[in-house]
Each structure stands twice: as C-alpha cells, then as structure tokens.
Amino acid sequence: MTYTVGHYLGERLAQIGLKDHFAVAGDYNLVLLDQLLEIDGLRQVYCCNELNCGFSAEGYARANGAGAAVVTFSVGALSALNAIGGAYAENLPVILISGAPNSNDHGSGHILHHTIGTPDYSYQLEIAKRLTCAAVSITSAEDAPVLIDHAIRTALREKKPAYIEIACNVAPMPCPRPGPVGAILADAPSDPETLKLAVDELASFIAARKKPIMLVGSRLRAAGCEDAAIRLADALGCAVTTMAAAKSFFPEDHPAYAGTYWGDVSSPGAQQIFDWADGVLCLAPVFNDYSTVGWTAWPKGDNVALMDARHIAAGGKAFDGVHLRDVIEGLIDRLKGQPKKDATLVEYHRIKTPEAPVAAAEPNAPLVRAEMARQIQGLLTSDTSVIAETGDSWFNAIQMKLPHGARVELEMQWGHIGWSVPATFGYAVAAPERRIIAMIGDGSFQLTAQEVAQMVRLKLPVIIFLVNNRGYTIEVQIHDGPYNNIKNWDYAGLMSVFNAEDGHGKGFRATTGAEMEKAIAAAVANREGPTLIECVIDRDDCTSDLISWGRRVATANARPPAAR
C-alpha cells in the first residue's frame, strides 16, 4: 500500500491520542476520508452537519484532550468554523481539517462549485487564521509533513484549535511516514531565571498577607494544573473558590473548598469570604462580562495576583515565558515548613450555614424546576459528567453538589446555544465509561437536535434532560420580547423519528415528579441508546440566580456610549 498524505495526517492524529475523528462527507474530502479509514485504531464518526461536527470534536477534546473534525471546502468549513471559534474561546485543541479544490485550480482563473464564485480560494484560509492558533494550506505532498506537524504541534502547545486544508488531489499522493510523536509533543521549558523571579514575587505576595484566598479559573485544565492546584491549596491552607466556568476543576470534597465565587450569584458564603480576604491568587481565570456578572465582580488591584498558563502578574511586575505548572511547583517548595495561611478557611467555616436538604415534591404535583434539579442531583456519581447548556442549566449545574470525580462542562465564554447536544455526543464518544448527563433548554435544543440521531446510531446511553418552558429563558431574563418565543415540539416523540427501524433510544415526557422519577429509572436501565426526558415546567420557573445575573448583564449591555 502506498503511504500517502492522508495516511500521514491520520497517523499523527492517532499518535497524539485520538481514537476517533468526526466527519461530514463532501466531494473535496472524499479521498481524504478514504485515507483516514485505513489508519488502525482511528474510527471515523459521522455527524449530521458541519456545525455539529465541529462541536462534537470540541466535546471530544474536553474528555480526551484533543479532537478532530473533517469537512469539505467552504460550504462545510465555514459552518464548522463557528464551532472552532468556540474551541478557541474555550481553550480546546481541535484540529479542523478541510478538503480543498484541486491544486491545479489554484491561480488558474477557474470558478468552482462550493465557492463564493471568484477564482481566489484563499478566503477560507484567511478566515481560519483569525479563529485558530495555526492555519495551513497543503497543495503539495512535499510540504505536507512539516505543515501538518506545525499545525498539530501548535494546537497542543497553545491549547487552541488549528486548521489544516488539503487539496483534494494531494491527499492520496505518496508521502514519508511520520517520525516519533515526541517531535509533536515536545514543549519549550520555562526560562529558569524568569521562573525564579516569578516564584519569588508570588512568595512575597503571600507572605505579606494574612488572609489569602485562591480563585480557580476555567483555563486551569488547559494549563494542565488541576492536580497542582490541589497541592498548592494543601500547602497554603487557605480557602479555595472556583469561578462558575471552572465548576469541577477543583474537587468539591476537598477540605479547602468554599464554593463558587460569582459575585451576587455566588454559592452561600463564597462571596462573603472572598470579599473578606486581603489577597487573591487567581489561577488561570477568564474575566468577562458573564463571569464577572456584568463587570460587578472583577477582582483587581494590588491584592490580586494573576497566575495564567504562561503569564504571571503580581506586585506590579509581570513574568512571561514560564509554565504555570512550574510556577506552582516552585511556590509549593517555598511554602514547605511555613505556617499555614488558613484565616479564610477558618472564617469560612464560621460563617457557613448548613444547607437544608431539598424536600421531595408531592409525586403528582406539577413538575417544578427545584424538583427536576433534586432528581438530577440524585443521579450524580463519581463517574458522571454533566454537560450544561447556556441558560438556566448553568445555574442548575452550579448549584449541584459534586461527588469526587464528577465533572461539569460549560461553554461560558463562547455561549453558543445548542452547543450541548453535539458536544455531549462528542464527549460520550470519547468517554464511554462515564455516565453522561446533558441539561438543555428547548430553545437551545432546536438548533442542533439532529445529533441525537448519531447517539442512537452509536448506541450511546446518554441521558438528556430537556427543559420545555416554551422559550429562551435566559434571553427573557436579559431582555424579553416576542423573539424569545418558540414553536413547541413533541420533544419526547422525536426519539421515534431518530430511532427509525433500528434504534433503541427512549423518549419520555414528565409533567410531575412521579413521571420524572419513572423516566429516570428507565434511562438508567437503557444501555442501548440515549434517553430524552422532556421536563415540562412553567415559563417563569427558573433559578433566582438567573434573574439576578440576567439583570446585571442587561445593565452592562445597556451602558450608553462614552462621551467623547
């Protein structure tokens, strides 16, 4: 068998740990898909459309560390690039691979199908450059190895997506085999002198404070520092809060855990102890309008030390060229043998009040949000991953108590409604050993519902809790209008459509607590496909936190133009 450019790409994907890649076929990528099918241990998984394909790869990357999507030129890739923008925002290395026109057509003056009707085919590459950390176009077999390696290496190093475009006639051309994967995975070490100075400054910052606290941010996973953060918390002894988008990135059963800090919608006691602290160590945070509740909860000033993946800022000084993991390790060494800085943790336990358990609703009473959340909470185990859609599902997930090992996935930076359906599909493909629970609103579901069919196809036992409250509840709380109303669907009935003649998915409609309990029991027993539970609640039945947060975000959106 002739070893080809397509084989080279596929082998590199397998070498970096991918067991699957997601694809939507189109004439510019068909030969490439043939080549990828011939790679041992690399399964080709199909999606309903290119947007979903990109989000499936993004969900896969959350569970697996990296993902890949293969689409066709222009009509496919321009759709997938929406999801790639999300991967960039969420710090996930997704490799978007696009078939492209025949190399002989570049510069020929030919006008081809699937293009915008001009003979210049560079527009897709130029767009991709703005949404990825590396974007390459391969029009010759000789250039393929170095370009493929550059794109993949950069994506893994930066924890951002990359784009690889391959001319359709180049994919089957002969190509050398790739060398060891170490050439892809190798990373530049921290600069020793800068590292020492950064650790010195952080150690001085901590020493000068009596009441420090840690704030864990959503880029901690991308920095590869979740375990290191636990050991830093142990060394410091202070309280640890997490930002909303970092839910589950620090174990909630850890003695130092003090809840979610999210301004006015923080978990009980978290805002009080955060505001009481005299110094904040921010580990890989993202401060945007959502995470700061409309800029009302943005920690700034001399009492804040920022510790990002490759950048440290403390004491009025900034340090680049160092890895966060090395900084944390150095700081832990400095803290050995020193008294614990436990004032915030001690105070947190003084002000913390025990939360009363949520009482079960009357079985035949109309279903309400609180009862729905209570029953979902009962499903959580150490091997559960919860994928929560933009909207009130965020707040329901944030309020859940996670057993050790449970995970929560949010898309709080990109915030694309509908993300959760294909992301759940991709996550479930990557982590078949985990119990996957998706929480999604009806409005969001209508954007990407087709990918439930692929869950049926692969017999993935995902449990989907679909909240039917007949509209975009999150938008209602930010700014209401008739545009927030949607056409109602028979959501539970859709499973019959997706099953067709050979599927084993199940659909249930729950209007009471008893109906929901019965549906959950059936979902847990169903190992042959997904189960969709349509939870029917009133339109205005949402968390109080969503109302408060929505008001703050609306106020931020409504600021008048600054005077010139």
XYZ file of C-alpha atoms in Angstrom:
564
model
C 0.000 0.000 0.000
C 1.343 3.431 -0.942
C 1.769 5.622 2.122
C 0.006 8.934 1.477
C -0.514 12.450 2.801
C -3.860 11.321 4.208
C -2.173 8.412 5.977
C 0.422 10.780 7.464
C -2.302 13.019 8.878
C -4.265 10.076 10.245
C -1.235 8.517 11.886
C -0.341 11.794 13.559
C -3.892 12.073 14.922
C -3.620 8.546 16.325
C -0.189 9.287 17.787
C -1.492 12.245 19.815
C -4.164 10.048 21.392
C -7.208 10.324 19.143
C -9.202 7.127 18.759
C -11.933 8.861 16.755
C -12.379 11.755 14.353
C -15.677 13.338 13.328
C -16.638 13.859 9.704
C -19.190 15.142 7.228
C -18.541 13.987 3.669
C -18.257 16.299 0.671
C -16.631 15.874 -2.716
C -13.471 17.788 -1.784
C -12.727 15.491 1.186
C -13.896 12.062 -0.009
C -10.460 10.743 -0.975
C -9.016 12.063 2.281
C -11.741 10.257 4.220
C -10.763 7.061 2.390
C -7.169 7.512 3.533
C -8.181 8.134 7.142
C -10.321 4.983 7.171
C -7.168 2.951 6.608
C -5.494 4.050 9.876
C -5.601 1.299 12.508
C -7.261 2.393 15.745
C -8.727 5.596 14.300
C -12.508 5.418 13.938
C -14.455 7.692 11.623
C -17.594 9.051 13.319
C -20.221 10.815 11.220
C -22.278 13.893 12.059
C -25.440 15.408 10.632
C -23.916 18.761 9.655
C -20.643 20.622 9.887
C -21.551 22.890 12.809
C -22.420 19.821 14.839
C -19.257 18.117 13.584
C -17.135 20.928 14.981
C -18.937 20.962 18.322
C -18.713 17.155 18.531
C -14.940 17.403 18.152
C -14.945 20.150 20.777
C -16.842 17.925 23.234
C -14.460 15.070 22.426
C -11.497 17.324 23.228
C -12.969 18.120 26.648
C -12.868 14.438 27.564
C -9.830 13.335 25.564
C -7.511 16.353 25.487
C -7.771 16.935 21.715
C -10.251 16.346 18.896
C -10.511 16.469 15.110
C -13.225 17.255 12.567
C -13.057 16.645 8.798
C -15.292 18.677 6.470
C -15.477 19.822 2.885
C -14.447 23.168 1.460
C -16.347 26.419 2.036
C -19.947 25.190 2.438
C -18.702 22.802 5.126
C -15.763 24.551 6.734
C -17.404 27.965 7.028
C -20.154 26.323 9.078
C -17.669 24.350 11.180
C -15.622 27.477 11.888
C -18.390 28.671 14.222
C -17.594 25.720 16.468
C -13.870 26.306 16.001
C -14.380 29.837 17.308
C -15.915 28.175 20.354
C -12.936 25.854 20.752
C -10.630 28.876 20.614
C -12.672 30.699 23.238
C -12.813 27.608 25.461
C -9.095 26.719 25.095
C -9.513 23.343 23.410
C -7.129 21.882 20.777
C -9.497 20.865 17.982
C -7.952 20.154 14.568
C -10.294 21.277 11.782
C -9.380 19.512 8.535
C -10.908 20.692 5.279
C -10.725 19.210 1.836
C -9.939 21.856 -0.779
C -10.028 22.360 -4.554
C -7.594 20.531 -6.810
C -4.130 22.103 -6.600
C -4.185 22.764 -10.349
C -7.168 25.086 -9.920
C -5.332 27.466 -7.592
C -4.344 30.508 -9.647
C -5.949 29.101 -12.794
C -8.800 31.580 -13.003
C -11.305 28.719 -12.721
C -14.529 29.316 -10.832
C -15.546 26.214 -8.865
C -18.645 24.987 -7.058
C -18.859 25.331 -3.272
C -17.034 28.663 -3.510
C -18.180 32.275 -3.417
C -17.894 32.499 -7.201
C -14.427 34.002 -7.549
C -11.201 32.244 -8.670
C -9.462 33.158 -5.400
C -9.803 30.251 -2.940
C -7.717 31.778 -0.156
C -10.648 33.328 1.739
C -11.279 30.237 3.855
C -7.649 30.065 4.978
C -7.669 33.764 5.818
C -10.816 33.391 7.924
C -9.371 30.335 9.674
C -6.245 32.282 10.612
C -8.375 34.563 12.790
C -10.014 31.667 14.643
C -7.069 29.296 15.172
C -3.524 29.349 16.502
C -2.182 27.832 13.264
C -3.699 27.565 9.786
C -2.009 25.846 6.827
C -2.906 25.050 3.214
C -1.356 21.949 1.678
C -1.105 21.934 -2.111
C 1.917 19.630 -2.468
C 2.851 16.312 -0.893
C 6.393 17.529 -0.246
C 5.177 20.261 2.096
C 2.592 18.124 3.879
C 4.651 16.638 6.768
C 6.100 19.912 8.023
C 2.780 21.777 7.685
C 0.724 19.047 9.365
C 3.229 18.792 12.207
C 3.304 22.568 12.665
C -0.483 22.821 12.943
C -0.889 19.914 15.358
C 2.130 20.877 17.481
C 0.906 24.449 17.845
C -2.620 23.384 18.774
C -1.372 21.070 21.511
C 1.068 23.632 22.861
C -1.342 26.576 22.846
C -4.468 24.573 23.741
C -6.242 26.253 20.841
C -7.702 24.917 17.580
C -5.715 24.574 14.350
C -6.772 24.407 10.708
C -5.383 22.093 8.004
C -6.566 22.480 4.407
C -5.591 19.729 1.944
C -6.150 19.913 -1.810
C -8.331 17.001 -2.876
C -5.758 15.629 -5.339
C -2.904 15.854 -2.807
C -4.483 13.649 -0.106
C -3.651 10.385 -1.984
C -0.144 11.438 -3.039
C 2.888 9.485 -1.706
C 4.371 10.847 1.490
C 7.079 9.803 4.000
C 5.962 8.195 7.235
C 5.962 10.372 10.371
C 8.706 10.171 12.976
C 8.213 9.699 16.726
C 5.359 11.625 18.318
C 7.813 13.264 20.693
C 8.546 15.786 17.962
C 4.902 16.878 18.191
C 4.541 16.792 21.965
C 7.822 18.464 22.949
C 7.393 21.844 24.605
C 9.786 24.673 25.407
C 10.704 24.653 29.106
C 10.241 27.599 31.433
C 13.026 30.156 31.444
C 14.874 29.350 34.715
C 15.719 32.945 35.675
C 12.211 34.245 34.970
C 10.726 31.269 36.825
C 12.762 32.035 39.931
C 11.792 35.697 39.888
C 8.104 34.859 39.414
C 8.123 32.424 42.329
C 9.989 34.992 44.471
C 7.353 37.616 43.761
C 4.435 35.294 44.474
C 6.053 34.076 47.693
C 6.462 37.696 48.788
C 2.854 38.425 47.832
C 1.641 35.582 50.046
C 3.975 36.410 52.921
C 2.649 39.976 53.051
C -0.943 38.846 53.528
C -2.782 37.398 56.488
C -5.990 36.345 54.713
C -5.212 34.981 51.225
C -7.701 33.013 49.145
C -7.407 31.026 45.916
C -9.707 31.532 42.919
C -9.647 28.716 40.357
C -10.428 29.759 36.781
C -11.605 27.958 33.674
C -8.203 27.867 31.934
C -6.766 25.658 34.674
C -7.494 22.467 32.712
C -5.864 23.844 29.564
C -2.803 24.688 31.655
C -2.676 21.069 32.881
C -2.646 22.210 36.501
C -5.699 20.727 38.208
C -3.655 18.375 40.389
C -1.053 21.069 41.033
C -3.790 23.429 42.259
C -4.869 20.858 44.839
C -1.321 20.569 46.159
C -0.974 24.356 46.273
C -4.181 24.554 48.302
C -2.783 21.943 50.682
C 0.457 23.912 51.037
C -1.291 27.242 51.642
C -4.137 26.021 53.815
C -6.426 28.841 52.670
C -9.963 28.702 51.322
C -10.417 27.896 47.628
C -13.255 29.183 45.461
C -13.924 28.337 41.833
C -15.253 30.539 39.057
C -18.506 29.346 37.523
C -16.925 28.076 34.296
C -14.393 26.138 36.387
C -17.043 24.101 38.185
C -15.462 20.667 38.984
C -11.911 21.819 38.162
C -11.217 21.707 41.923
C -12.702 18.828 43.943
C -15.710 19.870 45.979
C -14.962 17.335 48.699
C -11.582 18.955 49.393
C -11.405 20.469 52.915
C -10.455 23.880 51.498
C -13.338 24.157 49.013
C -15.527 27.189 49.733
C -17.900 27.156 46.791
C -18.371 29.122 43.582
C -17.440 32.793 43.525
C -19.725 34.568 41.043
C -20.459 37.975 42.507
C -24.070 38.371 43.564
C -24.919 34.828 42.464
C -22.112 33.109 44.384
C -22.820 29.976 46.360
C -23.659 30.597 50.061
C -20.723 32.113 51.940
C -18.378 32.273 48.942
C -18.774 35.970 48.180
C -18.515 36.953 51.833
C -15.244 35.111 52.382
C -13.864 36.265 49.033
C -14.561 39.899 49.859
C -13.073 39.417 53.370
C -9.760 38.137 52.004
C -6.792 40.526 51.729
C -5.137 38.744 48.806
C -6.359 36.642 45.880
C -4.334 34.106 43.935
C -6.188 33.826 40.614
C -5.277 30.583 38.858
C -5.951 30.715 35.096
C -9.048 32.947 35.259
C -11.205 34.379 32.486
C -12.762 37.691 33.483
C -15.514 38.510 31.005
C -18.921 40.147 31.370
C -20.582 36.800 32.142
C -18.048 35.583 34.717
C -17.964 38.981 36.452
C -21.765 39.378 36.424
C -21.763 42.411 34.183
C -18.372 43.678 35.458
C -19.620 43.863 39.061
C -17.347 41.104 40.411
C -13.968 41.677 38.767
C -11.068 41.270 41.216
C -8.435 43.927 40.511
C -5.711 45.876 42.239
C -2.597 45.302 44.315
C -4.214 42.492 46.295
C -4.709 40.326 43.211
C -2.046 38.021 41.750
C -2.789 36.646 38.286
C -1.318 33.220 37.512
C -2.116 32.230 33.949
C -0.825 29.370 31.809
C 2.281 31.269 30.663
C 1.984 34.642 32.349
C 2.338 35.757 35.961
C 1.461 39.243 37.261
C 1.950 40.181 40.923
C 3.326 43.092 42.903
C 3.278 45.347 39.893
C 5.576 43.000 37.973
C 4.871 40.686 35.027
C 6.637 37.486 34.002
C 6.271 35.635 30.701
C 7.901 32.523 29.291
C 7.091 30.324 32.278
C 4.668 27.431 32.656
C 2.046 27.709 35.365
C 2.784 24.157 36.464
C 6.435 25.085 37.105
C 5.428 28.236 38.974
C 3.048 26.293 41.208
C 5.659 23.614 41.905
C 8.204 26.274 42.818
C 5.716 28.020 45.082
C 4.828 24.775 46.837
C 8.521 24.216 47.572
C 8.788 27.726 49.058
C 5.794 27.110 51.308
C 7.154 23.901 52.826
C 7.664 24.212 56.560
C 5.900 27.582 56.756
C 2.784 28.223 58.882
C -0.489 27.721 57.034
C -2.308 30.803 55.792
C -5.665 29.401 56.857
C -7.544 32.501 58.038
C -10.019 32.497 55.149
C -10.776 28.807 55.602
C -11.302 29.206 59.352
C -13.579 32.206 58.802
C -15.491 30.440 56.041
C -16.418 27.629 58.395
C -17.599 30.208 60.934
C -19.969 31.922 58.521
C -21.015 28.861 56.539
C -24.518 27.652 57.361
C -25.635 24.096 56.694
C -27.857 23.843 53.657
C -31.207 22.232 54.275
C -31.874 19.253 52.025
C -34.384 19.862 49.262
C -37.569 18.078 50.146
C -39.156 15.874 47.527
C -42.244 17.341 45.914
C -45.607 15.634 46.040
C -45.372 12.896 43.386
C -48.379 14.046 41.362
C -47.866 17.781 41.752
C -46.939 19.693 38.565
C -43.207 19.430 37.903
C -41.140 22.421 39.019
C -37.506 23.315 38.423
C -36.444 22.602 42.008
C -37.845 19.057 41.887
C -36.229 18.452 38.500
C -32.852 19.576 39.870
C -33.286 17.456 43.008
C -33.841 14.302 40.995
C -30.897 15.004 38.667
C -28.705 15.563 41.728
C -29.558 12.055 42.855
C -28.083 10.645 39.637
C -24.607 12.079 40.160
C -21.806 9.612 40.845
C -18.024 9.798 40.755
C -18.054 8.760 37.086
C -20.711 11.273 35.973
C -20.108 14.137 33.546
C -22.768 16.854 33.312
C -22.905 18.929 30.121
C -24.951 22.048 30.862
C -26.278 24.288 28.106
C -26.188 28.081 28.129
C -29.108 29.362 30.189
C -30.690 28.275 33.438
C -28.940 24.917 33.048
C -25.750 26.770 34.020
C -27.255 27.772 37.325
C -28.815 24.384 37.993
C -25.409 22.776 37.408
C -23.545 25.315 39.545
C -25.844 24.562 42.491
C -25.232 20.809 42.310
C -23.016 19.072 44.853
C -20.427 17.005 43.027
C -19.035 13.716 44.307
C -15.290 13.282 43.884
C -14.504 12.631 40.229
C -17.737 14.084 38.824
C -17.282 16.670 36.074
C -19.278 19.631 34.773
C -18.780 21.053 31.290
C -19.936 24.585 30.422
C -19.369 26.802 27.390
C -19.463 30.104 29.219
C -17.050 32.102 27.071
C -18.496 31.281 23.620
C -22.052 30.782 24.904
C -23.459 29.271 21.699
C -26.939 27.938 22.416
C -27.309 24.437 21.030
C -23.647 23.626 21.773
C -24.505 20.976 24.317
C -26.201 18.425 22.011
C -23.239 17.777 19.675
C -20.743 18.396 22.488
C -22.500 15.717 24.530
C -22.270 13.371 21.556
C -18.529 14.004 21.166
C -17.890 13.715 24.905
C -19.775 10.410 25.068
C -17.757 9.029 22.147
C -14.538 9.926 23.970
C -15.601 8.699 27.422
C -17.903 5.671 27.059
C -17.076 4.570 30.598
C -18.730 7.630 32.164
C -22.387 8.406 32.820
C -23.139 11.366 30.575
C -25.965 13.711 31.572
C -26.978 16.657 29.393
C -29.139 19.521 30.631
C -30.573 21.679 27.866
C -33.423 24.089 27.240
C -35.972 23.617 24.495
C -34.855 26.684 22.535
C -31.232 25.580 22.502
C -32.174 22.017 21.584
C -33.927 23.147 18.410
C -30.642 24.432 16.954
C -28.735 21.132 16.943
C -31.246 18.383 17.737
C -30.166 16.213 14.789
C -27.090 14.903 16.613
C -29.293 12.845 18.941
C -29.687 10.606 15.888
C -25.944 9.902 15.990
C -26.213 8.995 19.682
C -28.838 6.469 18.608
C -26.588 5.258 15.788
C -23.667 4.557 18.151
C -25.885 3.276 20.973
C -24.595 5.855 23.458
C -26.509 5.689 26.783
C -26.649 9.453 27.250
C -29.396 10.893 29.459
C -30.796 14.199 28.171
C -32.927 16.368 30.437
C -34.722 18.754 28.114
C -36.461 21.648 29.863
C -39.635 22.534 27.981
C -40.663 26.001 29.128
C -41.524 27.215 25.621
C -38.836 29.797 25.036
C -35.362 31.258 25.500
C -35.489 31.701 29.275
C -32.001 33.192 29.566
C -32.867 35.834 26.963
C -36.155 36.528 28.753
C -34.165 37.429 31.870
C -31.755 39.662 29.936
C -34.235 41.359 27.581
C -37.682 39.955 26.790
C -39.677 40.217 23.593
C -41.709 38.106 21.153
C -38.466 36.822 19.638
C -37.950 34.720 22.768
C -40.994 32.571 21.988
C -40.504 29.359 20.018
C -42.684 26.793 18.271
C -43.304 23.931 20.643
C -42.190 20.422 19.596
C -43.104 16.948 20.737
C -39.571 16.510 22.069
C -40.069 13.085 23.629
C -41.752 11.945 20.413
C -38.674 12.875 18.390
C -36.945 9.760 19.641
C -39.215 7.647 17.452
C -38.047 9.696 14.459
C -34.392 9.228 15.362
C -34.830 5.513 16.113
C -36.492 4.723 12.758
C -36.239 0.979 12.110
C -33.192 0.039 14.196
C -32.649 2.475 17.082
C -33.051 1.900 20.812
C -33.366 5.431 22.128
C -36.185 6.251 24.534
C -38.263 9.387 24.936
C -40.389 10.363 27.946
C -42.466 13.385 28.851
C -42.506 14.305 32.541
C -45.137 16.702 33.886
C -44.918 15.534 37.517
C -42.197 14.372 39.871
C -43.515 10.815 39.709
C -43.335 10.780 35.911
C -39.788 12.106 36.012
C -38.727 9.512 38.571
C -40.134 6.727 36.391
C -38.386 8.143 33.309
C -35.050 8.323 35.128
C -35.313 4.691 36.173
C -35.898 3.706 32.529
C -32.991 5.892 31.410
C -30.557 4.277 33.840
C -31.636 0.840 32.642
C -31.263 1.717 28.961
C -27.722 0.868 27.842
C -28.535 0.581 24.127
C -29.071 4.238 23.296
C -29.872 7.724 24.568
C -32.858 8.626 26.706
C -34.507 12.023 26.336
C -36.642 13.177 29.246
C -38.790 16.177 28.369
C -39.331 18.081 31.617
C -42.368 20.352 31.299
C -42.247 23.341 33.641
C -43.735 26.843 33.706
C -42.111 29.514 31.563
C -41.164 31.710 34.523
C -39.900 28.847 36.711
C -36.140 29.446 36.844
C -33.433 29.952 39.439
C -33.366 33.267 41.263
C -29.678 33.425 40.349
C -30.533 33.558 36.644
C -32.845 36.516 37.314
C -30.176 38.399 39.293
C -27.422 37.580 36.809
C -29.602 38.464 33.832
C -30.407 41.855 35.314
C -26.710 42.623 35.815
C -25.779 41.523 32.299
C -28.638 43.556 30.827
C -27.402 46.623 32.693
C -23.894 46.122 31.313
C -25.274 45.704 27.788
C -27.319 48.904 28.118
C -24.476 51.259 29.065
C -24.717 54.411 26.936
C -21.852 55.350 24.614
C -18.996 57.043 26.443
C -18.717 60.790 25.959
C -16.010 61.832 23.522
